Amino acid sequence: RSMNAFAIGLVLACLATVADAGSSIIGAGSQTCTAWTNRKKNAVVKGSFESWLVGFISGLNISGERDMVGGGDFDAIVAWMDRRCLASPSDRIGIAALDWAWS
């Protein structure tokens, strides 16, 4: 069990490193937090960014040993990302979302 947790942590660390190089996270996750903050200007963009986020977090949840989605509270996840992106607008959404997994 601890070896599995170590492997998951290693994969996430590698994803963060590769994502910083611009080659792993695609879709809305490749955009900056500024784009996340501006998503509310367009309903289609808002829906796609928020769907990407909860899908990404859900994928991390399934691959991990603990519940990362907090019982599936969509609004809480989106509100967390709102705060995270306001704090670091130049970060990419996917990298910011990885912080959810470590919080």
Tab-separated table of N, CA, C and O in Angstrom:
chain	number	residue	atom	x	y	z
A	1	ARG	N	0.828	-1.195	0.000
A	1	ARG	CA	0.000	0.000	0.000
A	1	ARG	C	0.869	1.255	0.000
A	1	ARG	O	0.610	2.188	-0.750
A	2	SER	N	1.893	1.298	0.839
A	2	SER	CA	2.756	2.478	0.877
A	2	SER	C	3.555	2.598	-0.417
A	2	SER	O	3.856	3.699	-0.866
A	3	MET	N	3.892	1.460	-1.034
A	3	MET	CA	4.603	1.498	-2.315
A	3	MET	C	3.698	2.092	-3.391
A	3	MET	O	4.162	2.865	-4.231
A	4	ASN	N	2.412	1.757	-3.355
A	4	ASN	CA	1.449	2.317	-4.296
A	4	ASN	C	1.325	3.826	-4.115
A	4	ASN	O	1.313	4.579	-5.089
A	5	ALA	N	1.266	4.285	-2.884
A	5	ALA	CA	1.186	5.726	-2.606
A	5	ALA	C	2.440	6.430	-3.090
A	5	ALA	O	2.382	7.519	-3.661
A	6	PHE	N	3.598	5.792	-2.880
A	6	PHE	CA	4.855	6.372	-3.355
A	6	PHE	C	4.849	6.483	-4.877
A	6	PHE	O	5.243	7.512	-5.432
A	7	ALA	N	4.380	5.442	-5.554
A	7	ALA	CA	4.341	5.447	-7.028
A	7	ALA	C	3.417	6.541	-7.546
A	7	ALA	O	3.749	7.238	-8.508
A	8	ILE	N	2.279	6.713	-6.905
A	8	ILE	CA	1.338	7.760	-7.320
A	8	ILE	C	1.965	9.138	-7.115
A	8	ILE	O	1.885	10.003	-7.978
A	9	GLY	N	2.611	9.331	-5.984
A	9	GLY	CA	3.289	10.605	-5.725
A	9	GLY	C	4.381	10.878	-6.748
A	9	GLY	O	4.526	12.002	-7.239
A	10	LEU	N	5.117	9.854	-7.106
A	10	LEU	CA	6.174	10.001	-8.106
A	10	LEU	C	5.597	10.368	-9.469
A	10	LEU	O	6.108	11.262	-10.147
A	11	VAL	N	4.506	9.714	-9.853
A	11	VAL	CA	3.853	10.029	-11.129
A	11	VAL	C	3.362	11.467	-11.130
A	11	VAL	O	3.555	12.202	-12.102
A	12	LEU	N	2.735	11.898	-10.049
A	12	LEU	CA	2.242	13.275	-9.977
A	12	LEU	C	3.384	14.277	-10.036
A	12	LEU	O	3.278	15.310	-10.690
A	13	ALA	N	4.478	13.971	-9.380
A	13	ALA	CA	5.636	14.867	-9.434
A	13	ALA	C	6.183	14.938	-10.851
A	13	ALA	O	6.545	16.014	-11.339
A	14	CYS	N	6.232	13.803	-11.525
A	14	CYS	CA	6.703	13.790	-12.911
A	14	CYS	C	5.744	14.550	-13.821
A	14	CYS	O	6.181	15.275	-14.711
A	15	LEU	N	4.451	14.380	-13.596
A	15	LEU	CA	3.476	15.116	-14.400
A	15	LEU	C	3.659	16.613	-14.228
A	15	LEU	O	3.596	17.365	-15.198
A	16	ALA	N	3.898	17.045	-13.002
A	16	ALA	CA	4.089	18.470	-12.762
A	16	ALA	C	5.333	18.962	-13.480
A	16	ALA	O	5.337	20.024	-14.086
A	17	THR	N	6.402	18.163	-13.443
A	17	THR	CA	7.643	18.552	-14.115
A	17	THR	C	7.451	18.591	-15.616
A	17	THR	O	7.833	19.549	-16.283
A	18	VAL	N	6.822	17.562	-16.170
A	18	VAL	CA	6.605	17.515	-17.611
A	18	VAL	C	5.625	18.597	-18.035
A	18	VAL	O	5.801	19.239	-19.072
A	19	ALA	N	4.607	18.828	-17.219
A	19	ALA	CA	3.631	19.865	-17.561
A	19	ALA	C	4.293	21.234	-17.590
A	19	ALA	O	3.953	22.070	-18.417
A	20	ASP	N	5.254	21.460	-16.696
A	20	ASP	CA	5.984	22.725	-16.728
A	20	ASP	C	6.743	22.874	-18.035
A	20	ASP	O	6.949	23.979	-18.514
A	21	ALA	N	7.145	21.759	-18.617
A	21	ALA	CA	7.839	21.807	-19.898
A	21	ALA	C	6.852	21.991	-21.040
A	21	ALA	O	7.248	22.167	-22.180
A	22	GLY	N	5.551	21.898	-20.757
A	22	GLY	CA	4.520	22.158	-21.745
A	22	GLY	C	4.119	20.973	-22.593
A	22	GLY	O	3.595	21.152	-23.679
A	23	SER	N	4.320	19.731	-22.100
A	23	SER	CA	4.051	18.609	-22.979
A	23	SER	C	3.026	17.603	-22.496
A	23	SER	O	2.710	16.695	-23.243
A	24	SER	N	2.493	17.711	-21.305
A	24	SER	CA	1.601	16.662	-20.834
A	24	SER	C	0.161	17.072	-20.641
A	24	SER	O	-0.719	16.315	-20.960
A	25	ILE	N	-0.088	18.195	-20.061
A	25	ILE	CA	-1.460	18.580	-19.752
A	25	ILE	C	-2.018	19.348	-20.941
A	25	ILE	O	-1.457	20.349	-21.354
A	26	ILE	N	-3.136	18.832	-21.473
A	26	ILE	CA	-3.742	19.440	-22.657
A	26	ILE	C	-5.146	19.930	-22.330
A	26	ILE	O	-5.659	19.673	-21.252
A	27	GLY	N	-5.749	20.610	-23.257
A	27	GLY	CA	-7.092	21.133	-23.050
A	27	GLY	C	-7.041	22.362	-22.165
A	27	GLY	O	-6.051	23.093	-22.134
A	28	ALA	N	-8.100	22.589	-21.425
A	28	ALA	CA	-8.194	23.765	-20.564
A	28	ALA	C	-7.052	23.826	-19.562
A	28	ALA	O	-6.613	24.909	-19.185
A	29	GLY	N	-6.536	22.689	-19.163
A	29	GLY	CA	-5.445	22.658	-18.195
A	29	GLY	C	-4.168	23.286	-18.678
A	29	GLY	O	-3.300	23.640	-17.885
A	30	SER	N	-4.025	23.446	-19.967
A	30	SER	CA	-2.809	24.058	-20.508
A	30	SER	C	-2.888	25.591	-20.520
A	30	SER	O	-1.893	26.248	-20.788
A	31	GLN	N	-4.048	26.129	-20.218
A	31	GLN	CA	-4.241	27.582	-20.189
A	31	GLN	C	-3.779	28.154	-18.852
A	31	GLN	O	-3.655	27.435	-17.868
A	32	THR	N	-3.575	29.467	-18.808
A	32	THR	CA	-3.138	30.100	-17.562
A	32	THR	C	-4.318	30.331	-16.623
A	32	THR	O	-5.484	30.300	-17.035
A	33	CYS	N	-3.970	30.594	-15.396
A	33	CYS	CA	-4.989	30.930	-14.403
A	33	CYS	C	-5.719	32.223	-14.767
A	33	CYS	O	-6.877	32.400	-14.383
A	34	THR	N	-5.071	33.095	-15.507
A	34	THR	CA	-5.769	34.301	-15.974
A	34	THR	C	-6.943	33.901	-16.857
A	34	THR	O	-8.037	34.466	-16.741
A	35	ALA	N	-6.742	32.905	-17.719
A	35	ALA	CA	-7.840	32.409	-18.559
A	35	ALA	C	-8.936	31.806	-17.684
A	35	ALA	O	-10.124	31.971	-17.960
A	36	TRP	N	-8.540	31.099	-16.616
A	36	TRP	CA	-9.531	30.538	-15.685
A	36	TRP	C	-10.373	31.658	-15.082
A	36	TRP	O	-11.593	31.584	-15.048
A	37	THR	N	-9.711	32.696	-14.604
A	37	THR	CA	-10.419	33.805	-13.973
A	37	THR	C	-11.351	34.503	-14.961
A	37	THR	O	-12.454	34.919	-14.592
A	38	ASN	N	-10.948	34.597	-16.221
A	38	ASN	CA	-11.760	35.253	-17.257
A	38	ASN	C	-12.828	34.346	-17.865
A	38	ASN	O	-13.614	34.804	-18.696
A	39	ARG	N	-12.892	33.089	-17.465
A	39	ARG	CA	-13.808	32.116	-18.075
A	39	ARG	C	-15.275	32.523	-17.941
A	39	ARG	O	-16.106	32.148	-18.753
A	40	LYS	N	-15.596	33.305	-16.931
A	40	LYS	CA	-16.988	33.662	-16.656
A	40	LYS	C	-17.578	34.582	-17.719
A	40	LYS	O	-18.780	34.775	-17.767
A	41	LYS	N	-16.727	35.128	-18.590
A	41	LYS	CA	-17.202	36.023	-19.644
A	41	LYS	C	-17.931	35.278	-20.753
A	41	LYS	O	-18.638	35.891	-21.544
A	42	ASN	N	-17.759	33.954	-20.818
A	42	ASN	CA	-18.366	33.154	-21.876
A	42	ASN	C	-18.862	31.850	-21.263
A	42	ASN	O	-18.063	31.088	-20.705
A	43	ALA	N	-20.149	31.576	-21.403
A	43	ALA	CA	-20.746	30.393	-20.772
A	43	ALA	C	-20.129	29.093	-21.272
A	43	ALA	O	-19.946	28.146	-20.498
A	44	VAL	N	-19.790	29.020	-22.549
A	44	VAL	CA	-19.197	27.794	-23.103
A	44	VAL	C	-17.804	27.576	-22.523
A	44	VAL	O	-17.451	26.466	-22.114
A	45	VAL	N	-17.001	28.629	-22.481
A	45	VAL	CA	-15.658	28.530	-21.914
A	45	VAL	C	-15.751	28.179	-20.428
A	45	VAL	O	-15.024	27.308	-19.947
A	46	LYS	N	-16.652	28.830	-19.713
A	46	LYS	CA	-16.845	28.556	-18.287
A	46	LYS	C	-17.151	27.082	-18.068
A	46	LYS	O	-16.527	26.421	-17.241
A	47	GLY	N	-18.086	26.555	-18.828
A	47	GLY	CA	-18.464	25.147	-18.685
A	47	GLY	C	-17.330	24.200	-19.028
A	47	GLY	O	-17.109	23.212	-18.324
A	48	SER	N	-16.595	24.513	-20.094
A	48	SER	CA	-15.520	23.600	-20.493
A	48	SER	C	-14.363	23.628	-19.494
A	48	SER	O	-13.810	22.583	-19.160
A	49	PHE	N	-14.018	24.805	-18.990
A	49	PHE	CA	-12.930	24.883	-18.011
A	49	PHE	C	-13.313	24.167	-16.719
A	49	PHE	O	-12.510	23.419	-16.160
A	50	GLU	N	-14.517	24.400	-16.236
A	50	GLU	CA	-14.941	23.775	-14.987
A	50	GLU	C	-15.092	22.260	-15.144
A	50	GLU	O	-14.732	21.507	-14.240
A	51	SER	N	-15.584	21.817	-16.294
A	51	SER	CA	-15.688	20.375	-16.542
A	51	SER	C	-14.309	19.735	-16.612
A	51	SER	O	-14.098	18.632	-16.102
A	52	TRP	N	-13.378	20.434	-17.272
A	52	TRP	CA	-12.014	19.910	-17.343
A	52	TRP	C	-11.456	19.744	-15.932
A	52	TRP	O	-10.884	18.699	-15.601
A	53	LEU	N	-11.625	20.771	-15.099
A	53	LEU	CA	-11.077	20.733	-13.737
A	53	LEU	C	-11.631	19.561	-12.938
A	53	LEU	O	-10.862	18.794	-12.358
A	54	VAL	N	-12.936	19.420	-12.896
A	54	VAL	CA	-13.499	18.347	-12.068
A	54	VAL	C	-13.191	16.974	-12.661
A	54	VAL	O	-13.021	16.008	-11.919
A	55	GLY	N	-13.066	16.883	-13.972
A	55	GLY	CA	-12.645	15.623	-14.590
A	55	GLY	C	-11.213	15.275	-14.223
A	55	GLY	O	-10.895	14.118	-13.912
A	56	PHE	N	-10.338	16.263	-14.248
A	56	PHE	CA	-8.943	16.057	-13.886
A	56	PHE	C	-8.822	15.637	-12.426
A	56	PHE	O	-8.139	14.653	-12.106
A	57	ILE	N	-9.510	16.356	-11.546
A	57	ILE	CA	-9.477	16.023	-10.114
A	57	ILE	C	-10.089	14.642	-9.881
A	57	ILE	O	-9.573	13.849	-9.090
A	58	SER	N	-11.159	14.324	-10.595
A	58	SER	CA	-11.782	13.000	-10.459
A	58	SER	C	-10.817	11.899	-10.906
A	58	SER	O	-10.734	10.850	-10.271
A	59	GLY	N	-10.081	12.156	-11.985
A	59	GLY	CA	-9.085	11.187	-12.448
A	59	GLY	C	-7.993	10.973	-11.415
A	59	GLY	O	-7.575	9.833	-11.172
A	60	LEU	N	-7.515	12.047	-10.818
A	60	LEU	CA	-6.527	11.919	-9.750
A	60	LEU	C	-7.114	11.153	-8.578
A	60	LEU	O	-6.435	10.325	-7.956
A	61	ASN	N	-8.373	11.410	-8.282
A	61	ASN	CA	-9.056	10.737	-7.178
A	61	ASN	C	-9.098	9.230	-7.403
A	61	ASN	O	-8.792	8.455	-6.501
A	62	ILE	N	-9.445	8.825	-8.593
A	62	ILE	CA	-9.551	7.398	-8.894
A	62	ILE	C	-8.194	6.710	-8.824
A	62	ILE	O	-8.091	5.567	-8.387
A	63	SER	N	-7.149	7.414	-9.217
A	63	SER	CA	-5.825	6.804	-9.231
A	63	SER	C	-5.150	6.829	-7.854
A	63	SER	O	-4.115	6.211	-7.683
A	64	GLY	N	-5.738	7.518	-6.888
A	64	GLY	CA	-5.123	7.642	-5.566
A	64	GLY	C	-5.749	6.733	-4.542
A	64	GLY	O	-6.669	5.971	-4.820
A	65	GLU	N	-5.217	6.828	-3.345
A	65	GLU	CA	-5.703	5.995	-2.242
A	65	GLU	C	-6.611	6.752	-1.285
A	65	GLU	O	-7.086	6.207	-0.319
A	66	ARG	N	-6.805	8.047	-1.535
A	66	ARG	CA	-7.664	8.821	-0.650
A	66	ARG	C	-8.639	9.640	-1.492
A	66	ARG	O	-8.387	9.898	-2.655
A	67	ASP	N	-9.728	10.014	-0.863
A	67	ASP	CA	-10.738	10.792	-1.569
A	67	ASP	C	-10.289	12.238	-1.670
A	67	ASP	O	-10.205	12.948	-0.679
A	68	MET	N	-9.960	12.669	-2.893
A	68	MET	CA	-9.488	14.033	-3.116
A	68	MET	C	-10.599	14.984	-3.510
A	68	MET	O	-10.381	16.173	-3.599
A	69	VAL	N	-11.781	14.457	-3.793
A	69	VAL	CA	-12.844	15.320	-4.295
A	69	VAL	C	-13.790	15.785	-3.191
A	69	VAL	O	-14.763	16.467	-3.470
A	70	GLY	N	-13.486	15.462	-1.968
A	70	GLY	CA	-14.286	15.960	-0.849
A	70	GLY	C	-15.753	15.614	-0.959
A	70	GLY	O	-16.607	16.448	-0.714
A	71	GLY	N	-16.050	14.391	-1.354
A	71	GLY	CA	-17.432	13.971	-1.496
A	71	GLY	C	-18.070	14.468	-2.785
A	71	GLY	O	-19.268	14.390	-2.967
A	72	GLY	N	-17.264	14.995	-3.693
A	72	GLY	CA	-17.782	15.428	-4.988
A	72	GLY	C	-18.411	16.801	-4.982
A	72	GLY	O	-19.302	17.077	-5.771
A	73	ASP	N	-17.968	17.681	-4.116
A	73	ASP	CA	-18.533	19.017	-4.024
A	73	ASP	C	-17.983	19.897	-5.147
A	73	ASP	O	-16.939	20.538	-5.014
A	74	PHE	N	-18.688	19.921	-6.264
A	74	PHE	CA	-18.298	20.674	-7.457
A	74	PHE	C	-18.029	22.135	-7.130
A	74	PHE	O	-16.995	22.691	-7.507
A	75	ASP	N	-18.939	22.772	-6.418
A	75	ASP	CA	-18.800	24.193	-6.101
A	75	ASP	C	-17.563	24.470	-5.252
A	75	ASP	O	-16.887	25.489	-5.444
A	76	ALA	N	-17.246	23.575	-4.326
A	76	ALA	CA	-16.068	23.760	-3.475
A	76	ALA	C	-14.785	23.657	-4.296
A	76	ALA	O	-13.840	24.417	-4.078
A	77	ILE	N	-14.747	22.719	-5.240
A	77	ILE	CA	-13.575	22.558	-6.091
A	77	ILE	C	-13.377	23.803	-6.960
A	77	ILE	O	-12.265	24.332	-7.072
A	78	VAL	N	-14.444	24.282	-7.559
A	78	VAL	CA	-14.372	25.478	-8.415
A	78	VAL	C	-13.976	26.704	-7.591
A	78	VAL	O	-13.126	27.496	-8.009
A	79	ALA	N	-14.533	26.854	-6.403
A	79	ALA	CA	-14.197	27.991	-5.537
A	79	ALA	C	-12.736	27.929	-5.106
A	79	ALA	O	-12.050	28.961	-5.054
A	80	TRP	N	-12.247	26.725	-4.832
A	80	TRP	CA	-10.839	26.567	-4.475
A	80	TRP	C	-9.954	27.026	-5.642
A	80	TRP	O	-8.987	27.760	-5.442
A	81	MET	N	-10.310	26.610	-6.853
A	81	MET	CA	-9.513	26.999	-8.019
A	81	MET	C	-9.599	28.498	-8.259
A	81	MET	O	-8.601	29.115	-8.654
A	82	ASP	N	-10.756	29.096	-8.030
A	82	ASP	CA	-10.878	30.555	-8.140
A	82	ASP	C	-9.846	31.244	-7.240
A	82	ASP	O	-9.122	32.145	-7.682
A	83	ARG	N	-9.776	30.811	-5.985
A	83	ARG	CA	-8.833	31.410	-5.036
A	83	ARG	C	-7.386	31.136	-5.453
A	83	ARG	O	-6.534	32.023	-5.409
A	84	ARG	N	-7.129	29.916	-5.870
A	84	ARG	CA	-5.764	29.518	-6.270
A	84	ARG	C	-5.290	30.339	-7.461
A	84	ARG	O	-4.148	30.802	-7.512
A	85	CYS	N	-6.158	30.528	-8.437
A	85	CYS	CA	-5.776	31.260	-9.643
A	85	CYS	C	-5.654	32.757	-9.398
A	85	CYS	O	-4.825	33.408	-10.032
A	86	LEU	N	-6.439	33.291	-8.503
A	86	LEU	CA	-6.277	34.703	-8.154
A	86	LEU	C	-4.924	34.940	-7.492
A	86	LEU	O	-4.305	35.982	-7.685
A	87	ALA	N	-4.452	33.970	-6.732
A	87	ALA	CA	-3.176	34.097	-6.033
A	87	ALA	C	-1.981	33.994	-6.982
A	87	ALA	O	-0.948	34.610	-6.745
A	88	SER	N	-2.120	33.216	-8.066
A	88	SER	CA	-1.007	32.999	-9.001
A	88	SER	C	-1.525	32.971	-10.435
A	88	SER	O	-1.616	31.910	-11.059
A	89	PRO	N	-1.874	34.124	-10.990
A	89	PRO	CA	-2.519	34.168	-12.304
A	89	PRO	C	-1.681	33.650	-13.471
A	89	PRO	O	-2.241	33.239	-14.481
A	90	SER	N	-0.371	33.607	-13.344
A	90	SER	CA	0.446	33.134	-14.465
A	90	SER	C	0.626	31.614	-14.469
A	90	SER	O	1.104	31.048	-15.450
A	91	ASP	N	0.237	30.931	-13.386
A	91	ASP	CA	0.324	29.467	-13.354
A	91	ASP	C	-0.652	28.871	-14.352
A	91	ASP	O	-1.699	29.452	-14.644
A	92	ARG	N	-0.321	27.696	-14.852
A	92	ARG	CA	-1.267	26.992	-15.717
A	92	ARG	C	-2.307	26.271	-14.868
A	92	ARG	O	-2.021	25.827	-13.756
A	93	ILE	N	-3.488	26.157	-15.402
A	93	ILE	CA	-4.617	25.547	-14.690
A	93	ILE	C	-4.271	24.125	-14.246
A	93	ILE	O	-4.557	23.738	-13.109
A	94	GLY	N	-3.663	23.346	-15.114
A	94	GLY	CA	-3.317	21.968	-14.765
A	94	GLY	C	-2.339	21.872	-13.614
A	94	GLY	O	-2.472	21.007	-12.744
A	95	ILE	N	-1.351	22.759	-13.597
A	95	ILE	CA	-0.386	22.765	-12.500
A	95	ILE	C	-1.079	23.193	-11.207
A	95	ILE	O	-0.868	22.605	-10.147
A	96	ALA	N	-1.923	24.208	-11.296
A	96	ALA	CA	-2.675	24.653	-10.122
A	96	ALA	C	-3.565	23.523	-9.609
A	96	ALA	O	-3.678	23.318	-8.398
A	97	ALA	N	-4.185	22.779	-10.519
A	97	ALA	CA	-5.071	21.682	-10.118
A	97	ALA	C	-4.304	20.588	-9.387
A	97	ALA	O	-4.856	19.933	-8.502
A	98	LEU	N	-3.034	20.380	-9.739
A	98	LEU	CA	-2.236	19.391	-9.025
A	98	LEU	C	-2.092	19.768	-7.546
A	98	LEU	O	-1.954	18.900	-6.705
A	99	ASP	N	-2.145	21.066	-7.252
A	99	ASP	CA	-2.080	21.491	-5.856
A	99	ASP	C	-3.253	20.945	-5.045
A	99	ASP	O	-3.134	20.719	-3.852
A	100	TRP	N	-4.405	20.784	-5.711
A	100	TRP	CA	-5.583	20.218	-5.025
A	100	TRP	C	-5.233	18.833	-4.483
A	100	TRP	O	-5.592	18.475	-3.357
A	101	ALA	N	-4.508	18.070	-5.282
A	101	ALA	CA	-4.152	16.706	-4.884
A	101	ALA	C	-3.240	16.677	-3.661
A	101	ALA	O	-3.262	15.734	-2.882
A	102	TRP	N	-2.452	17.705	-3.493
A	102	TRP	CA	-1.509	17.748	-2.382
A	102	TRP	C	-2.067	18.478	-1.165
A	102	TRP	O	-1.439	18.460	-0.119
A	103	SER	N	-3.232	19.131	-1.322
A	103	SER	CA	-3.774	19.877	-0.174
A	103	SER	C	-4.575	18.996	0.756
A	103	SER	O	-4.867	17.896	0.518
